[in-house]
Amino acid sequence: MESFPSLTVTQRDQILVEQQVFNIYKAFYDMPPSSQSLMLELQRENHVEYLTNGLKHLGPSFCVLDANRPWLCYWIIHSIALMDEFLDPELEDNTIDFLSRCQDPNGGYGGGPGQMPHVATTYAAVNSLVTLGGDKALCSINREKLYTFLRRMKDPNGAFRMHDDGEIDVRACYTAISVASLLNILDDDLVQDVGNYILSCQTYEGGIAGEPGSEAHGGYTFCGLATMILINEVDRLDLSSLIDWVVFRQGVEAGFQGRTNKLVDGCYSFWQGGVFALLKRLQSTKGEQSVPMGDGEDSGAGSPQTTASSDATGAEGLNEDSSQAGSHFEQGEPHDASCPVVVENIDHNSSKRRAKVEPLFNCLALQQYILLCAQEPGGGLRDKPGKSRDHYHTCYCLSGLSVCQHSWSEDEDSPPLPSAILGSYSNLLEPIHPLYNVVLDRYQEAHEFFSRS
């Protein structure tokens, strides 16, 4: 390993990651166009095989995730749905039956059969069942008991606990409110004072921490923002500083980091990229102007009109010497905090409304990181080069890839332009509802189902 005298551990790790990533980019740009096309291909069949095998059987090393089994179901089922694939009927029935055994008699879902109910695994189980869709899956959810469980998890300060006597944090608030909204059981009692708690977690940097006094974090920022949208209190946040913080989390590697001075990680393709999808759903104005681009006057390298090629690789405009890789991802002037963003006409149940603002991040560059650095050719996706594939990163890398591909679409009914897709158009994934991170048509089915009951 190279020696880096007088550098901190963080600096050394950052340099090593940059070298790994830039070596991949350099090798890619040194290839002929036909080879580049193959490198940029989403390996759908291999990913589906990897995911399906994981749903059927996992080895002994996964015993450490015994309390996260609904999460494994969600990561796998959602990833398969993003690629517009389906489980075979027997596997689908087995999954529904398994999740039913995870449902506690007093409401909520545990990490496995017989385990205590937990708000996070309840979110994972509900999202899994919504993604599977159909009467059997949706009818299996005991909404009345689940509502009672959520009320029991409600803390006097307005936030939620993860489980009986468990921790209170922004994750618990988001997963509780998301589940209640998705199942059409959200009411004033569940909403009361949640916004106050989320607001207390927004930091001086602009992002949102897991709890008051902690560091701003991509996952918590997504959870906090989504929660505030779901309870219609998003205008209480300092959105200008939040946008600035998230914009500057996209680094020279083209992916996102989760916190300031941390390494790039593929999962933040969704946790940070999804923030921009949430913002796009807001009818946002700055005075009389739309929310400005993170790239200043120029729509930046993320613009499909200016950056992406319409050829098979979609790589034209990204092809520069790897030593200049950071130039693609520079961000522009921060927003003027003295002129706050005003949010109007929020309707999180509308799947049609889109704010008429351009993406605030480099969509094509993030697709490049996901396809070239996070994708395992044999199936599955990973954190970064040198790491192993896993179901969690597969789920959130693919979710982030979907966000990138659809970020220029003004309406979910309008398919993205070829110029918005890096690589072949066959890479296109299904759109998601960003508030819940479920595939859009599965959300619409569930929304209609639970609106009737």
Tab-separated table of C-alpha atoms in Angstrom:
chain	number	residue	atom	x	y	z
A	1	MET	CA	0.000	0.000	0.000
A	2	GLU	CA	1.244	3.486	-0.804
A	3	SER	CA	2.551	5.612	2.036
A	4	PHE	CA	1.035	9.052	2.652
A	5	PRO	CA	3.132	10.777	5.329
A	6	SER	CA	1.558	13.599	7.353
A	7	LEU	CA	-1.949	12.753	6.191
A	8	THR	CA	-4.862	11.786	8.376
A	9	VAL	CA	-6.537	8.405	8.037
A	10	THR	CA	-9.525	10.130	6.416
A	11	GLN	CA	-7.298	11.836	3.837
A	12	ARG	CA	-5.443	8.620	3.029
A	13	ASP	CA	-8.685	6.698	2.584
A	14	GLN	CA	-10.095	9.422	0.356
A	15	ILE	CA	-7.001	9.418	-1.866
A	16	LEU	CA	-7.124	5.630	-2.216
A	17	VAL	CA	-10.810	5.645	-3.144
A	18	GLU	CA	-10.261	8.408	-5.702
A	19	GLN	CA	-7.413	6.426	-7.250
A	20	GLN	CA	-9.568	3.306	-7.511
A	21	VAL	CA	-12.470	5.198	-9.051
A	22	PHE	CA	-10.385	7.248	-11.464
A	23	ASN	CA	-8.521	4.129	-12.610
A	24	ILE	CA	-11.886	2.593	-13.517
A	25	TYR	CA	-12.923	5.752	-15.375
A	26	LYS	CA	-9.599	5.971	-17.195
A	27	ALA	CA	-9.801	2.336	-18.282
A	28	PHE	CA	-13.354	2.967	-19.470
A	29	TYR	CA	-12.437	6.000	-21.555
A	30	ASP	CA	-9.464	4.187	-23.071
A	31	MET	CA	-11.810	1.511	-24.440
A	32	PRO	CA	-13.334	1.530	-27.915
A	33	PRO	CA	-17.012	2.621	-28.033
A	34	SER	CA	-18.282	-0.946	-28.403
A	35	SER	CA	-16.562	-1.953	-25.166
A	36	GLN	CA	-17.835	1.165	-23.426
A	37	SER	CA	-21.383	0.162	-24.353
A	38	LEU	CA	-20.897	-3.207	-22.689
A	39	MET	CA	-19.423	-1.595	-19.563
A	40	LEU	CA	-22.427	0.710	-19.237
A	41	GLU	CA	-24.970	-2.076	-19.594
A	42	LEU	CA	-27.151	-2.774	-16.571
A	43	GLN	CA	-26.721	-6.503	-15.974
A	44	ARG	CA	-30.419	-7.165	-15.385
A	45	GLU	CA	-30.439	-10.956	-15.688
A	46	ASN	CA	-27.503	-11.346	-13.329
A	47	HIS	CA	-29.003	-8.938	-10.809
A	48	VAL	CA	-32.377	-10.711	-10.862
A	49	GLU	CA	-30.700	-14.096	-10.410
A	50	TYR	CA	-28.612	-12.803	-7.475
A	51	LEU	CA	-31.671	-11.264	-5.835
A	52	THR	CA	-34.017	-14.190	-6.398
A	53	ASN	CA	-31.476	-16.627	-4.988
A	54	GLY	CA	-31.179	-14.415	-1.917
A	55	LEU	CA	-34.923	-14.510	-1.330
A	56	LYS	CA	-34.948	-18.305	-1.549
A	57	HIS	CA	-31.922	-19.088	0.597
A	58	LEU	CA	-29.155	-17.281	2.453
A	59	GLY	CA	-26.041	-18.880	3.917
A	60	PRO	CA	-25.030	-19.146	7.591
A	61	SER	CA	-23.137	-15.836	7.479
A	62	PHE	CA	-26.475	-14.014	7.258
A	63	CYS	CA	-27.444	-15.117	10.772
A	64	VAL	CA	-26.301	-11.685	11.987
A	65	LEU	CA	-29.276	-10.260	10.055
A	66	ASP	CA	-31.814	-12.528	11.736
A	67	ALA	CA	-33.596	-9.470	13.178
A	68	ASN	CA	-33.684	-7.808	9.743
A	69	ARG	CA	-35.444	-10.404	7.655
A	70	PRO	CA	-38.289	-8.106	6.484
A	71	TRP	CA	-35.568	-5.691	5.369
A	72	LEU	CA	-33.964	-8.435	3.270
A	73	CYS	CA	-37.388	-9.067	1.734
A	74	TYR	CA	-37.828	-5.380	0.935
A	75	TRP	CA	-34.343	-4.825	-0.482
A	76	ILE	CA	-34.712	-7.845	-2.747
A	77	ILE	CA	-38.363	-7.450	-3.803
A	78	HIS	CA	-38.047	-3.718	-4.458
A	79	SER	CA	-34.880	-4.236	-6.510
A	80	ILE	CA	-36.620	-6.855	-8.637
A	81	ALA	CA	-39.649	-4.568	-9.112
A	82	LEU	CA	-37.402	-1.701	-10.224
A	83	MET	CA	-36.275	-3.904	-13.103
A	84	ASP	CA	-39.931	-4.650	-13.947
A	85	GLU	CA	-39.559	-8.286	-12.997
A	86	PHE	CA	-41.833	-10.404	-10.792
A	87	LEU	CA	-41.503	-13.279	-8.361
A	88	ASP	CA	-42.900	-16.617	-9.381
A	89	PRO	CA	-46.302	-17.283	-7.709
A	90	GLU	CA	-44.995	-19.846	-5.234
A	91	LEU	CA	-42.156	-17.605	-4.030
A	92	GLU	CA	-44.550	-14.664	-3.764
A	93	ASP	CA	-47.000	-16.691	-1.650
A	94	ASN	CA	-44.166	-17.929	0.567
A	95	THR	CA	-42.981	-14.360	1.096
A	96	ILE	CA	-46.452	-13.126	2.056
A	97	ASP	CA	-46.875	-16.041	4.456
A	98	PHE	CA	-43.467	-15.380	6.012
A	99	LEU	CA	-44.218	-11.684	6.550
A	100	SER	CA	-47.571	-12.603	8.070
A	101	ARG	CA	-45.690	-14.705	10.635
A	102	CYS	CA	-43.574	-11.627	11.429
A	103	GLN	CA	-46.739	-9.627	12.221
A	104	ASP	CA	-47.239	-9.234	15.963
A	105	PRO	CA	-50.682	-10.044	17.375
A	106	ASN	CA	-50.718	-6.582	18.948
A	107	GLY	CA	-49.661	-4.787	15.777
A	108	GLY	CA	-46.537	-4.063	13.808
A	109	TYR	CA	-43.914	-6.393	12.377
A	110	GLY	CA	-40.857	-7.855	14.053
A	111	GLY	CA	-37.522	-8.735	12.507
A	112	GLY	CA	-38.643	-12.362	12.239
A	113	PRO	CA	-41.409	-14.644	13.486
A	114	GLY	CA	-41.871	-14.263	17.241
A	115	GLN	CA	-39.645	-11.194	17.511
A	116	MET	CA	-40.800	-7.935	19.096
A	117	PRO	CA	-42.486	-5.461	16.723
A	118	HIS	CA	-40.175	-2.703	15.490
A	119	VAL	CA	-41.081	0.413	13.534
A	120	ALA	CA	-38.258	-0.020	11.013
A	121	THR	CA	-39.064	-3.647	10.199
A	122	THR	CA	-42.743	-2.652	10.039
A	123	TYR	CA	-41.812	-0.169	7.304
A	124	ALA	CA	-39.829	-2.857	5.479
A	125	ALA	CA	-42.642	-5.413	5.724
A	126	VAL	CA	-45.336	-2.967	4.579
A	127	ASN	CA	-43.225	-1.758	1.650
A	128	SER	CA	-42.546	-5.381	0.688
A	129	LEU	CA	-46.258	-6.244	0.709
A	130	VAL	CA	-47.181	-3.093	-1.205
A	131	THR	CA	-44.531	-3.951	-3.792
A	132	LEU	CA	-45.851	-7.489	-4.151
A	133	GLY	CA	-49.347	-6.056	-4.563
A	134	GLY	CA	-52.616	-7.940	-4.963
A	135	ASP	CA	-55.384	-8.627	-2.467
A	136	LYS	CA	-53.578	-11.368	-0.560
A	137	ALA	CA	-50.562	-9.178	0.212
A	138	LEU	CA	-52.494	-5.999	0.996
A	139	CYS	CA	-55.234	-7.713	3.009
A	140	SER	CA	-52.620	-9.438	5.165
A	141	ILE	CA	-51.779	-6.116	6.873
A	142	ASN	CA	-53.764	-5.600	10.082
A	143	ARG	CA	-54.102	-1.837	9.860
A	144	GLU	CA	-56.136	-1.444	13.050
A	145	LYS	CA	-53.557	-3.226	15.199
A	146	LEU	CA	-50.718	-1.513	13.351
A	147	TYR	CA	-52.226	1.886	14.146
A	148	THR	CA	-52.414	0.894	17.829
A	149	PHE	CA	-48.748	-0.104	17.697
A	150	LEU	CA	-47.747	3.247	16.177
A	151	ARG	CA	-49.708	5.128	18.848
A	152	ARG	CA	-47.855	3.104	21.479
A	153	MET	CA	-44.517	4.089	19.901
A	154	LYS	CA	-45.453	7.783	19.976
A	155	ASP	CA	-43.354	9.680	22.534
A	156	PRO	CA	-44.742	12.670	24.491
A	157	ASN	CA	-42.176	14.899	22.732
A	158	GLY	CA	-43.884	14.152	19.403
A	159	ALA	CA	-41.279	11.762	17.985
A	160	PHE	CA	-41.469	7.974	17.759
A	161	ARG	CA	-39.595	5.139	19.409
A	162	MET	CA	-38.330	2.268	17.301
A	163	HIS	CA	-39.759	-0.324	19.707
A	164	ASP	CA	-40.887	-0.599	23.318
A	165	ASP	CA	-38.303	1.314	25.392
A	166	GLY	CA	-36.273	1.784	22.207
A	167	GLU	CA	-34.383	4.712	20.755
A	168	ILE	CA	-36.042	7.885	19.495
A	169	ASP	CA	-34.720	9.309	16.237
A	170	VAL	CA	-35.594	10.673	12.818
A	171	ARG	CA	-35.640	7.172	11.281
A	172	ALA	CA	-38.415	6.159	13.652
A	173	CYS	CA	-40.386	9.297	12.754
A	174	TYR	CA	-40.066	8.673	9.029
A	175	THR	CA	-40.815	4.959	9.073
A	176	ALA	CA	-43.858	5.462	11.332
A	177	ILE	CA	-45.281	8.366	9.319
A	178	SER	CA	-44.499	6.695	5.976
A	179	VAL	CA	-46.302	3.495	6.967
A	180	ALA	CA	-49.291	5.404	8.337
A	181	SER	CA	-49.533	7.523	5.186
A	182	LEU	CA	-49.170	4.555	2.837
A	183	LEU	CA	-51.871	2.601	4.695
A	184	ASN	CA	-54.201	5.605	4.967
A	185	ILE	CA	-54.214	5.606	8.785
A	186	LEU	CA	-52.321	8.861	9.307
A	187	ASP	CA	-54.196	11.233	11.626
A	188	ASP	CA	-53.634	14.284	13.804
A	189	ASP	CA	-52.674	12.193	16.841
A	190	LEU	CA	-49.780	10.567	14.967
A	191	VAL	CA	-48.701	13.855	13.385
A	192	GLN	CA	-48.793	15.972	16.547
A	193	ASP	CA	-45.395	17.581	17.308
A	194	VAL	CA	-43.454	15.347	14.909
A	195	GLY	CA	-42.463	18.477	12.988
A	196	ASN	CA	-41.039	20.071	16.124
A	197	TYR	CA	-38.750	17.098	16.641
A	198	ILE	CA	-37.574	17.020	13.021
A	199	LEU	CA	-36.952	20.751	13.111
A	200	SER	CA	-34.782	20.342	16.224
A	201	CYS	CA	-32.580	17.908	14.246
A	202	GLN	CA	-31.705	20.281	11.365
A	203	THR	CA	-28.086	21.285	11.898
A	204	TYR	CA	-26.048	24.407	11.239
A	205	GLU	CA	-24.824	22.742	8.015
A	206	GLY	CA	-28.352	22.500	6.640
A	207	GLY	CA	-28.715	18.727	6.665
A	208	ILE	CA	-30.682	16.770	9.233
A	209	ALA	CA	-29.206	14.640	12.017
A	210	GLY	CA	-30.583	11.487	13.576
A	211	GLU	CA	-31.292	13.289	16.832
A	212	PRO	CA	-30.778	16.807	18.215
A	213	GLY	CA	-27.109	17.756	18.529
A	214	SER	CA	-25.775	15.083	16.167
A	215	GLU	CA	-24.118	15.440	12.758
A	216	ALA	CA	-26.060	16.013	9.527
A	217	HIS	CA	-26.414	12.731	7.632
A	218	GLY	CA	-27.786	11.793	4.216
A	219	GLY	CA	-30.104	9.058	5.412
A	220	TYR	CA	-31.578	11.186	8.169
A	221	THR	CA	-31.872	14.173	5.853
A	222	PHE	CA	-33.981	12.112	3.457
A	223	CYS	CA	-36.069	10.744	6.328
A	224	GLY	CA	-36.571	14.159	7.896
A	225	LEU	CA	-37.475	15.898	4.662
A	226	ALA	CA	-39.854	13.123	3.589
A	227	THR	CA	-41.544	13.196	6.988
A	228	MET	CA	-42.050	16.953	6.836
A	229	ILE	CA	-43.582	16.637	3.373
A	230	LEU	CA	-45.885	13.832	4.506
A	231	ILE	CA	-47.175	15.890	7.444
A	232	ASN	CA	-47.376	19.074	5.325
A	233	GLU	CA	-44.886	21.026	7.434
A	234	VAL	CA	-41.942	21.133	5.040
A	235	ASP	CA	-42.041	24.933	4.877
A	236	ARG	CA	-40.784	24.997	8.476
A	237	LEU	CA	-37.384	23.644	7.400
A	238	ASP	CA	-34.574	25.852	6.160
A	239	LEU	CA	-34.752	24.417	2.659
A	240	SER	CA	-32.108	26.746	1.220
A	241	SER	CA	-29.407	25.490	3.572
A	242	LEU	CA	-30.648	21.905	3.234
A	243	ILE	CA	-30.325	22.095	-0.561
A	244	ASP	CA	-26.828	23.570	-0.290
A	245	TRP	CA	-25.713	20.812	2.050
A	246	VAL	CA	-27.024	17.991	-0.141
A	247	VAL	CA	-25.705	19.504	-3.394
A	248	PHE	CA	-22.169	19.545	-2.014
A	249	ARG	CA	-22.283	15.899	-0.976
A	250	GLN	CA	-21.743	14.801	-4.603
A	251	GLY	CA	-18.001	14.431	-4.920
A	252	VAL	CA	-15.324	14.093	-7.561
A	253	GLU	CA	-16.001	10.363	-7.815
A	254	ALA	CA	-19.510	11.283	-9.108
A	255	GLY	CA	-21.275	9.459	-6.276
A	256	PHE	CA	-22.566	10.868	-3.002
A	257	GLN	CA	-21.075	10.805	0.460
A	258	GLY	CA	-23.343	10.506	3.471
A	259	ARG	CA	-21.676	13.138	5.636
A	260	THR	CA	-19.103	15.895	5.306
A	261	ASN	CA	-15.567	14.504	4.856
A	262	LYS	CA	-16.779	10.911	4.492
A	263	LEU	CA	-16.142	8.500	1.625
A	264	VAL	CA	-18.436	8.024	-1.353
A	265	ASP	CA	-20.991	5.225	-0.900
A	266	GLY	CA	-23.370	3.835	-3.524
A	267	CYS	CA	-26.341	3.677	-1.133
A	268	TYR	CA	-26.403	7.483	-0.961
A	269	SER	CA	-27.323	7.471	-4.630
A	270	PHE	CA	-30.812	7.179	-3.188
A	271	TRP	CA	-30.545	8.698	0.291
A	272	GLN	CA	-29.025	11.909	-1.132
A	273	GLY	CA	-30.298	11.627	-4.708
A	274	GLY	CA	-33.789	10.921	-3.396
A	275	VAL	CA	-33.760	14.271	-1.606
A	276	PHE	CA	-33.684	15.954	-5.012
A	277	ALA	CA	-36.596	13.796	-6.151
A	278	LEU	CA	-38.530	14.982	-3.088
A	279	LEU	CA	-37.678	18.596	-3.801
A	280	LYS	CA	-38.817	18.133	-7.386
A	281	ARG	CA	-42.255	17.155	-6.117
A	282	LEU	CA	-42.596	20.471	-4.332
A	283	GLN	CA	-43.955	23.472	-6.174
A	284	SER	CA	-40.985	25.555	-5.130
A	285	THR	CA	-40.259	29.204	-5.804
A	286	LYS	CA	-37.625	31.659	-4.716
A	287	GLY	CA	-39.453	34.937	-4.766
A	288	GLU	CA	-40.847	34.877	-8.306
A	289	GLN	CA	-38.135	32.474	-9.508
A	290	SER	CA	-37.874	28.686	-9.470
A	291	VAL	CA	-35.451	27.070	-7.054
A	292	PRO	CA	-32.064	27.712	-8.718
A	293	MET	CA	-29.801	25.027	-10.027
A	294	GLY	CA	-26.888	23.922	-7.911
A	295	ASP	CA	-24.772	24.679	-10.984
A	296	GLY	CA	-25.575	28.373	-11.165
A	297	GLU	CA	-26.614	29.792	-14.531
A	298	ASP	CA	-25.491	26.681	-16.371
A	299	SER	CA	-27.696	23.623	-15.988
A	300	GLY	CA	-24.426	21.769	-15.598
A	301	ALA	CA	-23.079	18.404	-16.542
A	302	GLY	CA	-26.330	16.803	-15.497
A	303	SER	CA	-28.241	18.336	-18.395
A	304	PRO	CA	-29.159	15.735	-20.986
A	305	GLN	CA	-29.390	18.453	-23.614
A	306	THR	CA	-25.785	19.492	-23.071
A	307	THR	CA	-23.980	16.473	-21.699
A	308	ALA	CA	-25.431	13.154	-22.690
A	309	SER	CA	-24.905	11.618	-26.047
A	310	SER	CA	-27.841	10.118	-27.877
A	311	ASP	CA	-25.638	7.236	-29.004
A	312	ALA	CA	-25.542	3.806	-27.445
A	313	THR	CA	-23.047	4.676	-24.724
A	314	GLY	CA	-24.442	8.037	-23.666
A	315	ALA	CA	-20.901	8.879	-22.542
A	316	GLU	CA	-20.041	11.802	-24.801
A	317	GLY	CA	-19.227	14.875	-22.744
A	318	LEU	CA	-18.108	12.754	-19.796
A	319	ASN	CA	-15.032	11.506	-21.634
A	320	GLU	CA	-12.140	13.508	-20.300
A	321	ASP	CA	-8.818	12.652	-18.757
A	322	SER	CA	-9.435	11.078	-15.356
A	323	SER	CA	-7.187	13.650	-13.690
A	324	GLN	CA	-9.866	16.210	-14.505
A	325	ALA	CA	-12.722	14.078	-13.250
A	326	GLY	CA	-13.640	16.546	-10.543
A	327	SER	CA	-14.417	19.246	-13.110
A	328	HIS	CA	-17.620	17.438	-14.081
A	329	PHE	CA	-19.030	17.672	-10.615
A	330	GLU	CA	-18.299	21.185	-9.438
A	331	GLN	CA	-21.306	22.924	-7.955
A	332	GLY	CA	-22.251	26.550	-8.362
A	333	GLU	CA	-23.181	29.362	-6.050
A	334	PRO	CA	-25.001	28.441	-2.847
A	335	HIS	CA	-28.515	29.712	-2.344
A	336	ASP	CA	-29.059	33.045	-0.671
A	337	ALA	CA	-30.279	32.085	2.791
A	338	SER	CA	-31.757	35.570	3.220
A	339	CYS	CA	-34.299	34.702	0.516
A	340	PRO	CA	-35.864	31.456	1.750
A	341	VAL	CA	-37.518	28.915	-0.481
A	342	VAL	CA	-41.289	29.180	-0.333
A	343	VAL	CA	-43.194	25.944	-0.714
A	344	GLU	CA	-46.740	25.904	-2.011
A	345	ASN	CA	-49.406	23.400	-3.068
A	346	ILE	CA	-47.941	20.214	-1.632
A	347	ASP	CA	-49.904	17.121	-2.594
A	348	HIS	CA	-47.859	14.013	-1.816
A	349	ASN	CA	-50.588	11.690	-3.086
A	350	SER	CA	-50.431	13.189	-6.567
A	351	SER	CA	-48.189	11.102	-8.792
A	352	LYS	CA	-48.539	13.566	-11.655
A	353	ARG	CA	-47.359	16.866	-10.218
A	354	ARG	CA	-43.747	17.775	-10.840
A	355	ALA	CA	-42.061	21.017	-9.920
A	356	LYS	CA	-40.703	22.668	-13.049
A	357	VAL	CA	-37.106	22.846	-11.874
A	358	GLU	CA	-34.038	21.234	-13.336
A	359	PRO	CA	-32.153	18.570	-11.360
A	360	LEU	CA	-29.909	20.050	-8.706
A	361	PHE	CA	-27.316	17.287	-9.037
A	362	ASN	CA	-25.298	15.698	-11.833
A	363	CYS	CA	-27.612	12.902	-12.928
A	364	LEU	CA	-25.410	11.426	-15.639
A	365	ALA	CA	-22.304	11.469	-13.479
A	366	LEU	CA	-24.123	9.570	-10.734
A	367	GLN	CA	-25.313	6.991	-13.271
A	368	GLN	CA	-21.687	6.626	-14.328
A	369	TYR	CA	-20.603	5.892	-10.754
A	370	ILE	CA	-23.397	3.354	-10.220
A	371	LEU	CA	-22.836	1.461	-13.480
A	372	LEU	CA	-19.035	1.500	-13.551
A	373	CYS	CA	-18.028	1.537	-9.881
A	374	ALA	CA	-20.929	0.053	-7.916
A	375	GLN	CA	-22.155	-2.645	-10.291
A	376	GLU	CA	-20.843	-6.202	-10.010
A	377	PRO	CA	-20.947	-7.754	-13.503
A	378	GLY	CA	-21.972	-11.100	-12.004
A	379	GLY	CA	-24.967	-9.553	-10.254
A	380	GLY	CA	-25.574	-7.235	-7.326
A	381	LEU	CA	-24.292	-3.771	-6.496
A	382	ARG	CA	-21.912	-2.486	-3.854
A	383	ASP	CA	-20.796	0.486	-1.803
A	384	LYS	CA	-17.632	1.297	-3.768
A	385	PRO	CA	-14.784	-0.447	-5.615
A	386	GLY	CA	-13.106	-2.973	-3.339
A	387	LYS	CA	-16.280	-3.732	-1.393
A	388	SER	CA	-18.516	-6.759	-1.801
A	389	ARG	CA	-22.018	-6.763	-3.237
A	390	ASP	CA	-24.975	-6.994	-0.885
A	391	HIS	CA	-28.753	-6.725	-1.037
A	392	TYR	CA	-28.889	-3.386	0.782
A	393	HIS	CA	-26.594	-1.611	-1.658
A	394	THR	CA	-28.258	-3.324	-4.604
A	395	CYS	CA	-31.594	-1.867	-3.490
A	396	TYR	CA	-30.422	1.693	-2.919
A	397	CYS	CA	-28.038	1.876	-5.884
A	398	LEU	CA	-30.879	0.797	-8.181
A	399	SER	CA	-33.285	3.194	-6.442
A	400	GLY	CA	-30.795	6.010	-7.010
A	401	LEU	CA	-30.348	4.960	-10.630
A	402	SER	CA	-34.118	5.223	-11.137
A	403	VAL	CA	-34.128	8.688	-9.562
A	404	CYS	CA	-31.343	9.771	-11.956
A	405	GLN	CA	-33.075	8.432	-15.035
A	406	HIS	CA	-36.422	10.056	-14.273
A	407	SER	CA	-35.092	13.326	-12.852
A	408	TRP	CA	-35.688	15.241	-16.090
A	409	SER	CA	-39.230	13.933	-16.646
A	410	GLU	CA	-41.946	16.488	-15.967
A	411	ASP	CA	-44.597	13.786	-15.679
A	412	GLU	CA	-44.470	10.114	-14.704
A	413	ASP	CA	-46.495	9.309	-17.806
A	414	SER	CA	-43.741	10.726	-19.997
A	415	PRO	CA	-40.817	8.324	-20.450
A	416	PRO	CA	-37.364	9.878	-20.059
A	417	LEU	CA	-35.568	11.076	-23.149
A	418	PRO	CA	-32.779	8.779	-24.349
A	419	SER	CA	-30.347	11.585	-23.547
A	420	ALA	CA	-31.245	11.282	-19.833
A	421	ILE	CA	-30.173	7.623	-19.734
A	422	LEU	CA	-26.493	6.771	-19.508
A	423	GLY	CA	-25.823	3.746	-21.661
A	424	SER	CA	-28.460	1.879	-23.611
A	425	TYR	CA	-32.121	2.819	-23.165
A	426	SER	CA	-32.616	-0.774	-21.998
A	427	ASN	CA	-31.017	0.389	-18.728
A	428	LEU	CA	-34.236	2.271	-17.910
A	429	LEU	CA	-35.736	1.300	-14.555
A	430	GLU	CA	-39.261	1.747	-13.262
A	431	PRO	CA	-40.040	5.122	-11.635
A	432	ILE	CA	-40.483	5.211	-7.873
A	433	HIS	CA	-42.640	7.258	-5.557
A	434	PRO	CA	-39.772	9.001	-3.748
A	435	LEU	CA	-41.607	9.550	-0.454
A	436	TYR	CA	-41.915	5.810	0.150
A	437	ASN	CA	-39.329	4.337	-2.243
A	438	VAL	CA	-41.749	1.906	-3.805
A	439	VAL	CA	-42.269	1.486	-7.533
A	440	LEU	CA	-44.843	4.017	-8.665
A	441	ASP	CA	-47.487	1.690	-10.093
A	442	ARG	CA	-47.337	-0.462	-6.928
A	443	TYR	CA	-47.875	2.672	-4.842
A	444	GLN	CA	-50.850	3.653	-6.981
A	445	GLU	CA	-52.430	0.219	-6.545
A	446	ALA	CA	-51.969	0.389	-2.764
A	447	HIS	CA	-53.213	3.962	-2.568
A	448	GLU	CA	-56.397	3.030	-4.393
A	449	PHE	CA	-56.830	-0.148	-2.317
A	450	PHE	CA	-56.447	1.552	1.071
A	451	SER	CA	-58.507	4.570	0.033
A	452	ARG	CA	-61.492	2.241	-0.380
A	453	SER	CA	-61.154	0.679	3.040
